[in-house]
Short mmCIF file of C-alpha atoms and ligand atoms in Angstrom, two decimals:
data_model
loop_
_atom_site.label_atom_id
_atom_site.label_comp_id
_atom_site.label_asym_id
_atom_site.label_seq_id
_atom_site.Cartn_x
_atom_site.Cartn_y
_atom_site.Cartn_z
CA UNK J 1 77.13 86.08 121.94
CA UNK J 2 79.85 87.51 119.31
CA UNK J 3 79.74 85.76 116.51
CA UNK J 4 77.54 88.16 114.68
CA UNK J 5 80.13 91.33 115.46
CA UNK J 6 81.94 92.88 112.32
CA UNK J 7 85.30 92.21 112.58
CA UNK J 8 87.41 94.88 113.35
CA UNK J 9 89.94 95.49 110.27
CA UNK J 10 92.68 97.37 112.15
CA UNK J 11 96.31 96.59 112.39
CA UNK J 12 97.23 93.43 114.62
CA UNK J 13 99.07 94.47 117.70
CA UNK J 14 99.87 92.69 121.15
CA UNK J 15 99.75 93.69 124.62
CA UNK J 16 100.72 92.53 127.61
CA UNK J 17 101.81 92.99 131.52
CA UNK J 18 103.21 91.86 134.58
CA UNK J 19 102.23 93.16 138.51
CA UNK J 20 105.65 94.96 140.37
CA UNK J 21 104.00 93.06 143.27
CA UNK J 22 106.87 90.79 144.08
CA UNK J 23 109.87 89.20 142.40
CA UNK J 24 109.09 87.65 138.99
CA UNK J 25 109.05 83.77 139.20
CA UNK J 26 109.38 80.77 136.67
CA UNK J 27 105.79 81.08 136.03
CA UNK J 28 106.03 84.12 135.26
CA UNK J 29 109.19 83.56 133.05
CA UNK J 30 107.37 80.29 131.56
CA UNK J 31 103.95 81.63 130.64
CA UNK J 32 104.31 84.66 129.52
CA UNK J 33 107.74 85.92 129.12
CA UNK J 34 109.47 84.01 127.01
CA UNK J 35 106.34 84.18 124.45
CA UNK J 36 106.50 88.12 124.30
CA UNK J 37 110.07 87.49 123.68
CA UNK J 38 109.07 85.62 120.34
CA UNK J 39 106.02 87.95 119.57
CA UNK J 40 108.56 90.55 118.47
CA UNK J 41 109.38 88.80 115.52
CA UNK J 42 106.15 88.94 114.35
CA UNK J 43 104.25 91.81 115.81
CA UNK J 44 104.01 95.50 117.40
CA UNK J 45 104.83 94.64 120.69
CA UNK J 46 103.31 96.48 124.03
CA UNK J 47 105.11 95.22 127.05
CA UNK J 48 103.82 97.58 130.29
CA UNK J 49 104.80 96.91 134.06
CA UNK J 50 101.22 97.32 135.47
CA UNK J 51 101.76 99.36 138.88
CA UNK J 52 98.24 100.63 139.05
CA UNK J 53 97.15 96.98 139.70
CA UNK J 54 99.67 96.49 142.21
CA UNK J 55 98.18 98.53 144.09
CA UNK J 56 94.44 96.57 144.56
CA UNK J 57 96.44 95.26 147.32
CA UNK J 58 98.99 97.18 149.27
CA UNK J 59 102.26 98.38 148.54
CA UNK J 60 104.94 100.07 149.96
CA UNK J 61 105.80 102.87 148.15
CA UNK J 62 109.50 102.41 148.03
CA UNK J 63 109.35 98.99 147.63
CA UNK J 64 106.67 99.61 144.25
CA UNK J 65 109.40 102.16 142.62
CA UNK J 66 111.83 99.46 142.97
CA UNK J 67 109.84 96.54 141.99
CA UNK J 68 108.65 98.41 138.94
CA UNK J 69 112.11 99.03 137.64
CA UNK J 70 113.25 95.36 138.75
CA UNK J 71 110.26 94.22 136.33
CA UNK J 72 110.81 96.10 133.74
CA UNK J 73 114.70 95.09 134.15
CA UNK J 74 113.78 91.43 133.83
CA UNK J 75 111.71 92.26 130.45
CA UNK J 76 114.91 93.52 129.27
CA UNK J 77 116.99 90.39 130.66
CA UNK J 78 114.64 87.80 129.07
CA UNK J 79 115.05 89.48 125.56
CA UNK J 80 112.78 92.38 125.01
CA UNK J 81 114.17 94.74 122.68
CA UNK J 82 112.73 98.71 124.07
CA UNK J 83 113.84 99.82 120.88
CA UNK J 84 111.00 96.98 118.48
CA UNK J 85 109.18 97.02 121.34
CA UNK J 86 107.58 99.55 123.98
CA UNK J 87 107.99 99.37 127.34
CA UNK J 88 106.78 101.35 130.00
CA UNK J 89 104.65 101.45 133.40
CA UNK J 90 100.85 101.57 133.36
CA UNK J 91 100.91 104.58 135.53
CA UNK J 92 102.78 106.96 133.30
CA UNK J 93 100.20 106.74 130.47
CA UNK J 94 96.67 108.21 131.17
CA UNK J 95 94.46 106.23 129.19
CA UNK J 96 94.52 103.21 131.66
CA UNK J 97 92.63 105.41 134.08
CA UNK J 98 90.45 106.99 131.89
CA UNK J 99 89.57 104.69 129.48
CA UNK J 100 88.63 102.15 132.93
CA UNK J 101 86.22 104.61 134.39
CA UNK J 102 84.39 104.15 130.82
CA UNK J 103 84.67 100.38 131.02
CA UNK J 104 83.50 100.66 134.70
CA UNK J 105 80.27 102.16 133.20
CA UNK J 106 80.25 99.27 130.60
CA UNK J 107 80.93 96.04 132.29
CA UNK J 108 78.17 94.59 134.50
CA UNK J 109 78.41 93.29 138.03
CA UNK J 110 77.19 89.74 137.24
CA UNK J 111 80.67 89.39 134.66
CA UNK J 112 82.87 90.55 137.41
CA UNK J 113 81.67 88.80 139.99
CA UNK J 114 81.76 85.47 138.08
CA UNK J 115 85.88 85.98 138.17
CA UNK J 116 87.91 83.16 140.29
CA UNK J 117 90.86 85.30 140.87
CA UNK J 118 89.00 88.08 143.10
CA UNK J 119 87.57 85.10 144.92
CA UNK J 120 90.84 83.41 145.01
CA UNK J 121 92.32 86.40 146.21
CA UNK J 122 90.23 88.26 148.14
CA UNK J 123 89.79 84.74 150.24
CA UNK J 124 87.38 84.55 152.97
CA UNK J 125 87.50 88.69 153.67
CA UNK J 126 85.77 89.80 150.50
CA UNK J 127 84.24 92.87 151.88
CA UNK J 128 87.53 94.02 153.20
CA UNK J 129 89.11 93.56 149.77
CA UNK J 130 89.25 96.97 147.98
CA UNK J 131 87.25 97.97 144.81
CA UNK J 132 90.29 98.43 142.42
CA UNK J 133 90.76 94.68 143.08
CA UNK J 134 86.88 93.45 142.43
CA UNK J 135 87.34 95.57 139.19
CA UNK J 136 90.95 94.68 138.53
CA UNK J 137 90.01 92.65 135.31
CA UNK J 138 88.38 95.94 133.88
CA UNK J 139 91.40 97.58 134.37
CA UNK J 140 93.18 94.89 132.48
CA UNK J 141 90.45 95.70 129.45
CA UNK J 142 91.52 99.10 129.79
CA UNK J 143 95.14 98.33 129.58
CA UNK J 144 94.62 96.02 126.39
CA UNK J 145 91.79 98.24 124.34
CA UNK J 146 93.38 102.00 124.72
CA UNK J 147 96.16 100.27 122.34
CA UNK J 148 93.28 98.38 120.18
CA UNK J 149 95.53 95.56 120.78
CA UNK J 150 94.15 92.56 119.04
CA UNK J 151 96.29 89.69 121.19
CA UNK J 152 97.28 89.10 124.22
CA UNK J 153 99.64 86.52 125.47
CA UNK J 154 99.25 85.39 129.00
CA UNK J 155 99.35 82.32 130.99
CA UNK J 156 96.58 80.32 131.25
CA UNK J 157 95.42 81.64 134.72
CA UNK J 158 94.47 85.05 132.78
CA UNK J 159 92.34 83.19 130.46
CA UNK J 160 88.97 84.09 132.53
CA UNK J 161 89.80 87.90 132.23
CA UNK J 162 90.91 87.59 128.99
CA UNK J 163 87.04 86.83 127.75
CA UNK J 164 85.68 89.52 130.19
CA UNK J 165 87.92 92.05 128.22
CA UNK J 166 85.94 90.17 125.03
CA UNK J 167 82.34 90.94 126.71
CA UNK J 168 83.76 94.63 127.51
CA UNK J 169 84.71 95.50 124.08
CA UNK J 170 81.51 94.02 122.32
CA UNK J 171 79.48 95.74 124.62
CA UNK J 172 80.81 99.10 123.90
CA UNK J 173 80.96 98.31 120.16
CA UNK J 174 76.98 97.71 120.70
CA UNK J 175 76.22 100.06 123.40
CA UNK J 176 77.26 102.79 121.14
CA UNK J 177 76.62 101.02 117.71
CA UNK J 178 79.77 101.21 116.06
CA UNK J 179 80.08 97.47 115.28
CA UNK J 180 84.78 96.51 114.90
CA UNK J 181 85.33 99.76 117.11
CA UNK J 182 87.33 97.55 119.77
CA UNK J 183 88.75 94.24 118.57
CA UNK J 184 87.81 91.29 120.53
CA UNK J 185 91.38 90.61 121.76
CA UNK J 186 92.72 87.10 121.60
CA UNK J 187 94.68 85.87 124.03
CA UNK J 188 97.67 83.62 123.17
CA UNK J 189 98.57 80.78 125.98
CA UNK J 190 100.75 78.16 124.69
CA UNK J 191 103.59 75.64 125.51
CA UNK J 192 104.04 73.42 128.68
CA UNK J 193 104.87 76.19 130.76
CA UNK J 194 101.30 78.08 130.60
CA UNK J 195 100.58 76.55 134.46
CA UNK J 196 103.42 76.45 136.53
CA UNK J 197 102.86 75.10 139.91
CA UNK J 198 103.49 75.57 142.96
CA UNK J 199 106.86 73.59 143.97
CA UNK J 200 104.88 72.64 146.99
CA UNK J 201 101.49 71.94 146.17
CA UNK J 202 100.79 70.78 142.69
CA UNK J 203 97.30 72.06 142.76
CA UNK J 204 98.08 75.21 143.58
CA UNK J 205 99.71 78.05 140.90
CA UNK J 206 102.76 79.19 141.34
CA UNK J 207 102.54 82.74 142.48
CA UNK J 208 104.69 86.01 143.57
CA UNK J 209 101.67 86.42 146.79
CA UNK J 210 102.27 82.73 148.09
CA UNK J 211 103.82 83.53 151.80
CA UNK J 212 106.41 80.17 151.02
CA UNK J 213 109.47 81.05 149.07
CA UNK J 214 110.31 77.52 148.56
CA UNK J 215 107.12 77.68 146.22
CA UNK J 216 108.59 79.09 143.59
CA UNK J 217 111.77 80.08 141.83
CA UNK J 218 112.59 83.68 141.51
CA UNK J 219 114.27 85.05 138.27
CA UNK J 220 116.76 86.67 140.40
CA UNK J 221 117.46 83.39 142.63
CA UNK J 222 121.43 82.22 142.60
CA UNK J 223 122.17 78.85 141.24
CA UNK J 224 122.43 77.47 144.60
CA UNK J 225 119.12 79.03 145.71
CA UNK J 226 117.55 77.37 142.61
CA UNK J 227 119.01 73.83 143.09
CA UNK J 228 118.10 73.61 146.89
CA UNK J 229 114.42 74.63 146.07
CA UNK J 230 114.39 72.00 143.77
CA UNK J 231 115.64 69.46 145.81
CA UNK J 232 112.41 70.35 147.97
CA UNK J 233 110.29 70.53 145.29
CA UNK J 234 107.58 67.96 147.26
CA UNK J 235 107.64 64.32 144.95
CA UNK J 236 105.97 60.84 145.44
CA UNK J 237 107.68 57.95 146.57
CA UNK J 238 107.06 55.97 143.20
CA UNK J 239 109.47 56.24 140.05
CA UNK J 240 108.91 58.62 137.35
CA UNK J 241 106.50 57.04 134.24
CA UNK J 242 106.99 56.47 130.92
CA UNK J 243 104.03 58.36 129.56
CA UNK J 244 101.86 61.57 130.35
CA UNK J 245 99.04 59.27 131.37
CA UNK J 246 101.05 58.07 133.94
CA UNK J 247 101.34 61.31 135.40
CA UNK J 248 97.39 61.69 136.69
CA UNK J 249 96.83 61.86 140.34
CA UNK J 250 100.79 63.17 140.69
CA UNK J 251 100.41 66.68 140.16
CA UNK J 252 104.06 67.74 141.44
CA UNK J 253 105.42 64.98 139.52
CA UNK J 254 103.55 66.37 136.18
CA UNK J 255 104.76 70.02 137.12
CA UNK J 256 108.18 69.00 137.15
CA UNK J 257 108.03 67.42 134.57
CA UNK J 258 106.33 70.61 132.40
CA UNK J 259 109.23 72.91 133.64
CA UNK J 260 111.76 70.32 132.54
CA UNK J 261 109.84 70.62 129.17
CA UNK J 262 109.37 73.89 128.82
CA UNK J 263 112.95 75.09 129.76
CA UNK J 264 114.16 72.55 127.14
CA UNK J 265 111.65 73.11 124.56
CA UNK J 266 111.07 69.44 124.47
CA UNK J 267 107.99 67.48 124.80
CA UNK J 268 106.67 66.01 128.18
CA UNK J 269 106.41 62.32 126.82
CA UNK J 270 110.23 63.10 125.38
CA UNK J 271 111.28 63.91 128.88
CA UNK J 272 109.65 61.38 129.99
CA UNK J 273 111.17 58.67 127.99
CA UNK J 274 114.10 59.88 128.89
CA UNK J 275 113.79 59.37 132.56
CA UNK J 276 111.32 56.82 132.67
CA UNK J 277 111.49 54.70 135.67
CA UNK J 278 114.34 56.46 137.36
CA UNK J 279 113.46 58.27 140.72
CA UNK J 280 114.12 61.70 141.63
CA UNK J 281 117.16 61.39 143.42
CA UNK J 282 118.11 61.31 139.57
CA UNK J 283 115.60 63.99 137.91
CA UNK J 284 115.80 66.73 139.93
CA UNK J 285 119.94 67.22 139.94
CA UNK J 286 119.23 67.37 136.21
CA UNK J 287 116.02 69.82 136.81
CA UNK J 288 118.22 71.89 138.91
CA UNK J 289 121.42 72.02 136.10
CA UNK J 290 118.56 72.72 133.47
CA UNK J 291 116.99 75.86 135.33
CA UNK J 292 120.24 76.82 136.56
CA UNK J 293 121.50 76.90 132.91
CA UNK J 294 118.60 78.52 131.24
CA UNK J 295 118.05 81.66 134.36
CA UNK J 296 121.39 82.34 134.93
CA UNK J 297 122.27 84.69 131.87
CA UNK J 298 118.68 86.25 132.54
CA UNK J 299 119.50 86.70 136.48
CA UNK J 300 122.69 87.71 135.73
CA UNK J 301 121.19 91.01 133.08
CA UNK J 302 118.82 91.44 135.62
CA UNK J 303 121.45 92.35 138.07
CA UNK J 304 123.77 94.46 135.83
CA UNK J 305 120.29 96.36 134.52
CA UNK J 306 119.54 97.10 138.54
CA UNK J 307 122.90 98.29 138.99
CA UNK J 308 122.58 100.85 136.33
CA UNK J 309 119.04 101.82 136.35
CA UNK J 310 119.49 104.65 134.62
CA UNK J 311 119.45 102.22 131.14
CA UNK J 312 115.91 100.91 132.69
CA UNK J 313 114.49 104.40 133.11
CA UNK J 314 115.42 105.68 129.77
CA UNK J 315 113.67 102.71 128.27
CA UNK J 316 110.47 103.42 130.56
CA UNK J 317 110.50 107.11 129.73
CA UNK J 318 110.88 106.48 126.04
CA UNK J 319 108.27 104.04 126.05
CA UNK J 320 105.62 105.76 128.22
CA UNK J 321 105.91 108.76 125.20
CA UNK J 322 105.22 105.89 122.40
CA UNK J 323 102.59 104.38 124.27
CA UNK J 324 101.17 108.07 124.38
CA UNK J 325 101.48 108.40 121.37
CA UNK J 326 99.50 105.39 120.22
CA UNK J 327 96.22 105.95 123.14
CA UNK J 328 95.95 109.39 122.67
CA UNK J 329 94.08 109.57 119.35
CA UNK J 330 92.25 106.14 120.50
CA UNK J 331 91.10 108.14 123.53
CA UNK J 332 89.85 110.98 121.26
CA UNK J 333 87.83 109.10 119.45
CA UNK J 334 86.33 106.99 122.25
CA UNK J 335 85.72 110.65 123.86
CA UNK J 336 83.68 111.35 120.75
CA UNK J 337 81.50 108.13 120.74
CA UNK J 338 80.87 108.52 123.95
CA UNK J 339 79.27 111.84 123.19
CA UNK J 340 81.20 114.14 125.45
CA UNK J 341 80.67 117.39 125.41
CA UNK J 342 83.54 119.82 123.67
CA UNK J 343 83.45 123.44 122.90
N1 AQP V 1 102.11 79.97 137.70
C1 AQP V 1 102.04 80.53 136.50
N2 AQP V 1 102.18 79.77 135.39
C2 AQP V 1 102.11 80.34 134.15
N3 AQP V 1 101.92 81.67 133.96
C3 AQP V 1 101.78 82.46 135.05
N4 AQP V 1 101.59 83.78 135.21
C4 AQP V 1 101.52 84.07 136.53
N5 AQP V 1 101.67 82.96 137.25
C5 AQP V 1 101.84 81.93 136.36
C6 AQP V 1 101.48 84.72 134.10
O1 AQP V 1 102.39 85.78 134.33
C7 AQP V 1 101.84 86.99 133.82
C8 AQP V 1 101.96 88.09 134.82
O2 AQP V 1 101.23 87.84 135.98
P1 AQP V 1 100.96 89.06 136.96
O3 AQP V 1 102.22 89.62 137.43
O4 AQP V 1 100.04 90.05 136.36
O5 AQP V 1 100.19 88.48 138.16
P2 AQP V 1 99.53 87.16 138.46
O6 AQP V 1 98.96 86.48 137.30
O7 AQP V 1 98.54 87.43 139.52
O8 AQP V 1 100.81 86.40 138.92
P3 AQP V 1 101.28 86.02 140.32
O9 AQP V 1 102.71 85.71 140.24
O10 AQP V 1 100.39 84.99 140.89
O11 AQP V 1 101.17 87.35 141.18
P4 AQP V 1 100.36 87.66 142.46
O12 AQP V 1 100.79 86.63 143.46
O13 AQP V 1 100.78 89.05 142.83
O14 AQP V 1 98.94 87.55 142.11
C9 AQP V 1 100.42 86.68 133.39
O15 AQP V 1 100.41 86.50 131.99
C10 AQP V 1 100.11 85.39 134.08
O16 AQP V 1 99.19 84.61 133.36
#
């Protein structure tokens, strides 16, 4: 359907957010975090804590001021520079609203409602989910095409909204005929730790909403926190195989075995090798040393950062002015193709 569009010929840049709906987790960390981290090198980096979808659900107001500097704190922690890179919350820069209405007006019922994660989350209750979180992956369009941002790293679970954003922007370009007016943003989901699990049900993502803690690890977990979690991370009886094919039908096994991989850098059949045949009275002490070893500086930033939130809020303030400065003009001109009327 978009393989005839002109390609838009602006500068590449990358955008990307997390929800202050909860503490951030491993899968968090995994999937997405530690690849914006990277990005920097190469790219103009757009790093947002994105409050206004934290509210599709409901929050507490306290609790969302918090969370959102606590996010934004652990962006810091895990190596994102606010000076290379901008940093700010969704609801301090008015293009997310505005430029949503307009992509409210472009998307088309039959795209939204095709997305699993309303379903998912909206469970068995739909009608008394609320609107902002049927059109939540508009919103996300929004957030990515008031920067023009042409990539978009994520973990796989975002990979569905990712192509909506796609439809959204082609269907403006055509709508209004101005063919490379919105890239088609890519998204970038890569590395072992794309889907994390849950730590008790392999089948299941891991996830910030999911009502067990022992589900998941939290960035700001303490070492001893993060080694009894994983020594109830649910397992098999049988001992751990020698290659990845070995792994089908064990999806706890295989998810402990991608976090061991992705915290290392390493390879899932190197892993493997390495602890092929040995059970997991043996795997998960060294899981546990592993995560332990690789969170720790990051939990411990996090903690000085929330102790002195005064460095966090300069960062968000500074950032919310460049990210201003960037959607402005793009909202100008989007004003102007849509044909609104100025004196
Ligand atoms: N389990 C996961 N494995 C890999 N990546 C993940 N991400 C989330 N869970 C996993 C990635 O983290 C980024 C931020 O996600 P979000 O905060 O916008 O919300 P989410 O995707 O809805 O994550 P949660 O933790 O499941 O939150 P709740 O429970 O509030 O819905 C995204 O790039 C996502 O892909």
């Amino acid at each position: 359907m978009t393989d005839n569009t002109p390609a838009y010929s602006g500068p590449e840049r990358v955008f990307s957010g997390m929800q202050p709906s909860g503490d951030l987790h491993l899968g968090n960390y995994l999937g997405a975090l530690i690849n914006w981290v990277g990005l920097q090198d190469t790219h103009d980096c757009i790093y947002c804590v994105v409050d206004l979808h934290a509210i599709t659900v409901p929050q507490d107001p306290e609790t969302l001021a918090r969370q959102t500097r606590e996010i934004a704190a652990a962006y810091l922690a895990s190596g994102v520079d606010p000076e290379r890179s901008i940093v700010f919350a969704q609801s301090s820069v008015p293009a997310h609203f505005e430029l949503a209405w307009y992509f409210n007006c472009t998307a088309r019922m039959g795209w939204v409602e095709r997305m699993t994660q309303f379903k998912d989350k909206a469970g068995k209750d739909a009608e008394r989910a609320s609107v902002g979180l049927f059109t939540y992956p508009v919103l996300q369009a929004a957030d990515i095409l008031a920067y023009k941002a042409t990539h978009v790293p994520v973990g796989e679970d975002q990979k569905q909204h990712l192509e909506l954003s796609r439809d959204v922007a082609d269907r403006f370009n055509r709508d209004f005929d101005r063919p490379g007016f919105f890239p088609l943003p890519e998204p970038i989901i890569q590395g072992p730790g794309a889907r994390i699990m849950s730590l008790k049900d392999g089948t299941k993502k891991m996830s910030k909403s999911d009502p067990s803690e022992l589900s998941r690890i939290n960035l700001i977990d303490d070492a001893d926190t993060i080694a009894k979690k994983i020594r109830k991370a649910r397992t098999d009886t049988d001992p751990i195989p020698g290659t990845e094919e070995g792994l089908e039908g064990r999806p706890e096994v295989d998810n402990l075995v991608g976090i061991f991989a992705a915290l290392s850098g390493r390879s899932k059949s190197d892993i493997l090798s390495e602890f092929e045949g040995q059970g997991f009275g043996a795997f998960k002490p060294a899981l546990a040393e592993l995560a332990v070893e690789s969170l720790g500086p990051v939990t411990n930033e996090m903690r000085r950062l929330m102790n002195d939130p005064a460095e966090i809020d300069r960062a968000l303030e500074s950032g919310a002015e460049r990210a201003r400065a960037i959607s402005e003009p793009i909202m100008d001109e989007v004003r102007q193709v849509i044909g609104f009327w100025r004196p």
